[in-house]
Coordinates of C-alpha atoms in Angstrom, one line a residue:
Chain Q
M1 CA -25.1 -17.7 3.5
T2 CA -25.7 -14.1 2.7
I3 CA -23.2 -11.3 2.2
R4 CA -24.3 -7.8 3.0
P5 CA -22.8 -4.4 4.0
V6 CA -21.6 -4.1 7.5
T7 CA -23.5 -1.9 10.0
T8 CA -22.5 -0.4 13.3
K9 CA -24.5 -3.2 15.0
D10 CA -22.0 -5.7 13.7
E11 CA -19.0 -4.2 15.4
A12 CA -18.7 -6.7 18.2
A13 CA -19.1 -9.6 15.8
V14 CA -16.5 -8.1 13.4
W15 CA -14.1 -7.7 16.3
S16 CA -14.6 -11.3 17.4
I17 CA -13.4 -12.2 13.9
I18 CA -10.5 -9.8 13.7
E19 CA -9.1 -10.1 17.3
P20 CA -7.8 -13.7 17.2
I21 CA -6.3 -13.2 13.7
V22 CA -4.6 -10.0 14.6
R23 CA -3.4 -11.4 18.0
A24 CA -1.9 -14.5 16.2
G25 CA 0.1 -12.2 14.0
E26 CA 0.7 -14.8 11.3
T27 CA -1.2 -13.6 8.3
Y28 CA -1.9 -9.9 8.5
A29 CA 0.7 -7.1 8.7
L30 CA -1.2 -5.4 11.6
P31 CA 0.1 -4.8 15.1
V32 CA -0.6 -7.8 17.3
E33 CA -1.6 -5.5 20.2
M34 CA -4.1 -3.5 18.0
T35 CA -7.0 -2.2 20.0
E36 CA -10.6 -2.9 19.1
T37 CA -11.1 0.7 18.2
D38 CA -8.1 0.9 15.9
A39 CA -9.0 -2.5 14.3
L40 CA -12.6 -1.4 13.6
R41 CA -11.4 1.9 12.3
Y42 CA -9.0 0.1 10.0
W43 CA -11.4 -2.6 8.8
T44 CA -14.4 -0.4 8.3
G45 CA -12.7 2.9 7.4
S46 CA -14.3 5.6 5.3
D47 CA -11.9 4.7 2.4
R48 CA -13.5 1.3 1.9
E49 CA -16.7 -0.7 1.9
T50 CA -17.0 -3.6 4.3
F51 CA -19.2 -6.6 4.0
I52 CA -20.3 -9.4 6.3
A53 CA -20.9 -13.0 5.5
E54 CA -23.7 -14.4 7.7
E55 CA -25.7 -17.6 8.1
N56 CA -28.7 -18.1 10.4
G57 CA -27.9 -14.9 12.2
S58 CA -24.2 -15.9 12.8
I59 CA -21.5 -13.7 11.3
L60 CA -18.9 -16.0 9.8
G61 CA -16.7 -13.7 7.9
T62 CA -16.0 -10.2 6.8
Y63 CA -14.2 -8.4 4.0
Y64 CA -13.4 -5.0 2.8
I65 CA -12.9 -3.6 -0.7
R66 CA -11.3 -0.3 -1.6
A67 CA -9.2 1.3 -4.4
N68 CA -5.7 0.2 -3.9
Q69 CA -4.3 3.5 -5.1
S70 CA -5.7 7.0 -5.8
G71 CA -5.7 8.9 -9.0
G72 CA -4.3 7.0 -11.9
G73 CA -4.3 3.8 -9.9
S74 CA -7.9 3.9 -8.6
H75 CA -9.2 1.3 -11.1
V76 CA -7.4 -1.5 -9.2
A77 CA -9.3 -2.8 -6.2
N78 CA -7.8 -4.2 -3.0
C79 CA -9.5 -6.4 -0.5
G80 CA -8.9 -8.1 2.8
Y81 CA -10.8 -11.1 4.0
M82 CA -11.2 -12.7 7.5
T83 CA -13.1 -15.8 8.4
H84 CA -14.2 -16.4 12.0
V85 CA -11.8 -18.9 13.6
S86 CA -14.7 -21.3 14.4
A87 CA -15.9 -21.3 10.7
Q88 CA -12.6 -21.9 8.9
G89 CA -12.4 -24.6 6.3
R90 CA -16.0 -24.2 5.1
G91 CA -15.3 -22.1 2.0
I92 CA -16.3 -18.8 3.4
A93 CA -13.2 -17.0 2.2
R94 CA -13.9 -18.3 -1.3
R95 CA -17.5 -17.1 -1.2
M96 CA -16.4 -13.7 0.0
C97 CA -13.7 -13.4 -2.6
E98 CA -16.2 -14.4 -5.4
H99 CA -18.6 -11.8 -4.0
S100 CA -15.8 -9.2 -4.0
L101 CA -14.8 -10.0 -7.6
D102 CA -18.4 -9.6 -8.8
Y103 CA -18.8 -6.4 -6.8
A104 CA -15.5 -5.0 -8.0
R105 CA -16.5 -5.6 -11.7
E106 CA -19.9 -4.0 -11.0
R107 CA -18.2 -0.9 -9.5
G108 CA -16.0 -0.6 -12.6
F109 CA -12.7 -1.8 -11.2
R110 CA -10.5 -3.4 -13.9
A111 CA -8.2 -5.5 -11.7
M112 CA -7.7 -6.6 -8.1
Q113 CA -4.5 -6.6 -6.2
F114 CA -3.4 -8.2 -2.9
N115 CA -0.4 -6.3 -1.7
F116 CA 0.9 -8.5 1.0
V117 CA 0.0 -12.3 1.1
V118 CA 2.3 -13.9 3.6
S119 CA 4.0 -16.8 1.8
T120 CA 3.6 -19.2 4.8
N121 CA -0.2 -18.7 4.5
E122 CA -0.2 -21.4 1.9
Q123 CA -3.9 -22.1 2.1
A124 CA -4.7 -18.5 1.2
V125 CA -2.1 -18.5 -1.6
R126 CA -3.7 -21.6 -3.2
L127 CA -7.2 -20.2 -2.7
W128 CA -6.4 -16.9 -4.4
Q129 CA -4.6 -18.8 -7.2
S130 CA -7.7 -21.0 -7.7
L131 CA -9.7 -17.7 -8.0
G132 CA -7.5 -16.5 -10.9
F133 CA -4.9 -14.5 -9.0
D134 CA -1.2 -14.8 -10.0
I135 CA 1.8 -14.2 -7.8
V136 CA 3.2 -11.2 -9.6
G137 CA 5.8 -10.1 -7.0
R138 CA 7.9 -11.7 -4.3
L139 CA 8.9 -9.4 -1.3
Q140 CA 11.9 -11.1 0.2
L141 CA 11.7 -11.5 3.9
A142 CA 9.2 -8.8 4.1
F143 CA 7.1 -10.4 6.9
R144 CA 8.3 -11.1 10.4
R145 CA 6.5 -13.9 12.1
P146 CA 5.8 -13.8 15.8
S147 CA 8.5 -16.4 16.2
G148 CA 11.0 -13.8 15.0
S149 CA 11.7 -15.5 11.7
Y150 CA 11.4 -13.6 8.4
V151 CA 9.5 -15.0 5.5
D152 CA 8.6 -13.7 2.0
A153 CA 5.3 -12.0 1.1
F154 CA 3.6 -12.1 -2.3
V155 CA 1.9 -9.5 -4.4
M156 CA -1.0 -11.2 -6.1
F157 CA -3.0 -9.7 -8.9
R158 CA -5.7 -10.5 -11.4
A159 CA -7.5 -8.6 -14.2
L160 CA -11.3 -8.4 -13.9
Chain Y
M21 CA 22.9 20.7 -0.6
T22 CA 21.6 19.9 2.8
I23 CA 18.8 17.5 3.7
R24 CA 16.8 18.2 6.9
P25 CA 13.4 17.5 8.4
V26 CA 10.5 19.5 7.1
T27 CA 8.9 22.2 9.3
T28 CA 5.5 23.9 9.0
K29 CA 7.4 26.9 7.5
D30 CA 8.2 24.8 4.5
E31 CA 4.6 24.1 3.5
A32 CA 4.4 26.6 0.7
A33 CA 7.7 25.4 -0.8
V34 CA 6.6 21.8 -0.5
W35 CA 3.4 22.5 -2.2
S36 CA 5.3 24.3 -5.0
I37 CA 7.1 21.0 -5.6
I38 CA 4.1 18.7 -5.3
E39 CA 1.5 20.7 -7.2
P40 CA 2.9 20.5 -10.8
I41 CA 3.7 16.8 -10.3
V42 CA 0.3 15.9 -9.0
R43 CA -1.4 18.1 -11.7
A44 CA 0.6 16.4 -14.4
G45 CA -0.7 13.0 -13.2
E46 CA 2.0 11.0 -14.9
T47 CA 4.1 9.6 -12.1
Y48 CA 2.2 9.4 -8.8
A49 CA -1.1 7.6 -8.2
L50 CA -2.7 10.7 -6.5
P51 CA -5.8 12.6 -7.6
V52 CA -4.7 15.3 -10.2
E53 CA -7.2 17.7 -8.6
M54 CA -5.8 17.2 -5.1
T55 CA -6.0 20.3 -2.9
E56 CA -3.0 21.8 -1.2
T57 CA -4.4 20.8 2.2
D58 CA -4.9 17.2 1.2
A59 CA -1.5 17.0 -0.5
L60 CA 0.3 18.4 2.5
R61 CA -1.6 16.1 4.8
Y62 CA -0.6 13.2 2.6
W63 CA 3.1 14.1 2.1
T64 CA 3.7 15.2 5.7
G65 CA 1.3 12.9 7.6
S66 CA 1.9 11.7 11.1
D67 CA 2.6 8.2 9.9
R68 CA 5.8 9.3 8.1
E69 CA 8.9 11.5 8.4
T70 CA 9.3 14.1 5.7
F71 CA 12.6 15.7 4.6
I72 CA 13.6 18.7 2.5
A73 CA 16.6 19.1 0.2
E74 CA 17.7 22.7 0.1
E75 CA 20.6 24.7 -1.3
N76 CA 21.3 28.4 -0.6
G77 CA 17.9 28.8 0.9
S78 CA 16.1 27.2 -2.0
I79 CA 14.0 24.1 -1.5
L80 CA 14.8 21.8 -4.4
G81 CA 13.2 18.5 -3.3
T82 CA 11.3 16.6 -0.7
Y83 CA 10.9 13.0 0.4
Y84 CA 9.0 11.0 3.0
I85 CA 9.9 7.8 4.7
R86 CA 7.5 5.5 6.6
A87 CA 6.9 1.9 7.4
N88 CA 5.3 0.2 4.3
Q89 CA 3.2 -2.1 6.5
S90 CA 2.4 -2.3 10.2
G91 CA 3.0 -5.2 12.6
G92 CA 5.1 -8.0 11.0
G93 CA 5.8 -5.8 7.9
S94 CA 7.1 -2.8 9.8
H95 CA 10.7 -3.5 9.1
V96 CA 10.3 -2.6 5.4
A97 CA 10.5 1.2 4.6
N98 CA 8.6 3.0 1.9
C99 CA 9.6 6.4 0.5
G100 CA 8.3 8.9 -2.0
Y101 CA 10.5 11.6 -3.6
M102 CA 9.7 14.7 -5.5
T103 CA 12.1 17.2 -7.1
H104 CA 11.1 20.7 -7.9
V105 CA 10.3 21.0 -11.7
S106 CA 12.9 23.7 -12.0
A107 CA 15.7 21.6 -10.4
Q108 CA 15.2 18.3 -12.3
G109 CA 18.2 16.6 -13.9
R110 CA 20.6 17.7 -11.2
G111 CA 20.8 14.5 -9.2
I112 CA 18.6 15.7 -6.4
A113 CA 16.4 12.6 -6.4
R114 CA 19.5 10.4 -6.2
R115 CA 20.8 12.4 -3.2
M116 CA 17.5 12.2 -1.5
C117 CA 17.3 8.4 -2.1
E118 CA 20.8 7.9 -0.8
H119 CA 19.9 9.9 2.3
S120 CA 16.8 7.9 2.8
L121 CA 18.7 4.6 2.5
D122 CA 21.2 5.7 5.2
Y123 CA 18.4 7.0 7.3
A124 CA 16.4 3.8 6.9
R125 CA 19.3 1.7 8.0
E126 CA 19.9 4.0 11.0
R127 CA 16.3 3.6 12.0
G128 CA 16.6 -0.2 11.8
F129 CA 14.6 -0.9 8.6
R130 CA 15.8 -4.0 6.9
A131 CA 14.5 -3.3 3.4
M132 CA 12.9 -0.6 1.3
Q133 CA 10.0 -1.0 -1.1
F134 CA 8.4 1.2 -3.7
N135 CA 4.9 0.0 -4.3
F136 CA 4.0 1.7 -7.5
V137 CA 6.6 3.0 -9.9
V138 CA 4.9 3.9 -13.2
S139 CA 6.7 1.9 -15.9
T140 CA 6.7 4.9 -18.3
N141 CA 8.7 6.9 -15.7
E142 CA 11.9 5.3 -17.2
Q143 CA 14.3 7.8 -15.6
A144 CA 13.0 6.9 -12.2
V145 CA 13.1 3.2 -12.9
R146 CA 16.7 3.4 -14.0
L147 CA 17.7 5.7 -11.1
W148 CA 16.2 3.2 -8.5
Q149 CA 17.9 0.3 -10.3
S150 CA 21.3 2.2 -10.1
L151 CA 20.6 2.6 -6.4
G152 CA 20.2 -1.2 -5.9
F153 CA 16.5 -1.6 -6.3
D154 CA 15.2 -4.6 -8.3
I155 CA 11.8 -4.7 -10.1
V156 CA 10.2 -7.5 -8.1
G157 CA 6.7 -7.2 -9.4
R158 CA 4.9 -6.0 -12.5
L159 CA 1.3 -4.7 -12.1
Q160 CA -0.3 -5.1 -15.5
L161 CA -2.1 -1.9 -16.7
A162 CA -2.3 -0.7 -13.1
F163 CA -1.8 3.0 -14.0
R164 CA -4.1 5.1 -16.1
R165 CA -2.2 8.0 -17.7
P166 CA -4.1 11.4 -18.1
S167 CA -4.2 10.5 -21.8
G168 CA -6.5 7.6 -20.9
S169 CA -4.0 4.8 -21.8
Y170 CA -3.2 2.1 -19.3
V171 CA 0.4 1.2 -18.5
D172 CA 2.1 -1.2 -16.1
A173 CA 3.5 -0.2 -12.7
F174 CA 6.4 -1.8 -11.0
V175 CA 7.0 -2.9 -7.4
M176 CA 10.7 -2.2 -6.6
F177 CA 12.5 -3.5 -3.6
R178 CA 15.9 -3.8 -2.1
A179 CA 17.4 -5.2 1.2
L180 CA 19.3 -2.7 3.4

């Protein structure tokens, strides 16, 4: 598997990853009815760098990295990761996160923060913990699931 | 003191509040060299509602309110408050925060979150605590002061 910067030729593939995750509405605080244009503008915006994980010409995952804050907070990175629904469970998110940690160090970031990890996304929480992230904050009932129930979200953080 | 929505006529007054706070670089994670155009675009952006606190025709403070996240996180509000340097210590931030809490309830928000309260801004931390906010997260060394030293930032949160 290789991880490389996204290009405009990857847009359809990126959308095929994002669409089912956004539509499911269980893990990202994004509008479930988000359009392709808005989703790509968000995921590949000019305030971030976006990467693609691919294997044998198939795009299996994508992530972005950006500064989580401006000014005095710009040494803390923030990332989002999505794995294609057909490629889940194969360690792709782990590979992308490891790549992002290396890249963040290389770029001079001193820490990485995830602002909003939905507590019911237990697999993700465990994965980030195994990669050195701590739960440093609990946001009570900050996420509304499509079922209508409210669950906590976590702030996760690690130094680099 | 009255609190009302900002208009384009207030831009110079809003900038006179923002400029010294941004240039000081001690409390907001915004670029210290931020231009007036960028600052106004940020503070009065289309993703938020911005208010003005005024007394006898003088604008003493300003705050914005927005959803802190989209989609399943859009029931949590986020605000930023700034008081004119010449009007600090008169309870204006408190009045603006009380206004924002009422307004947030009215708009159907269920909680309010501050993502990045610089720990050395002790007056603000105490003020938000007195208004019902808890420190729910500590971001280690997430803020770089203009002196070059790194200090913690807090995530603060309260239900509405």
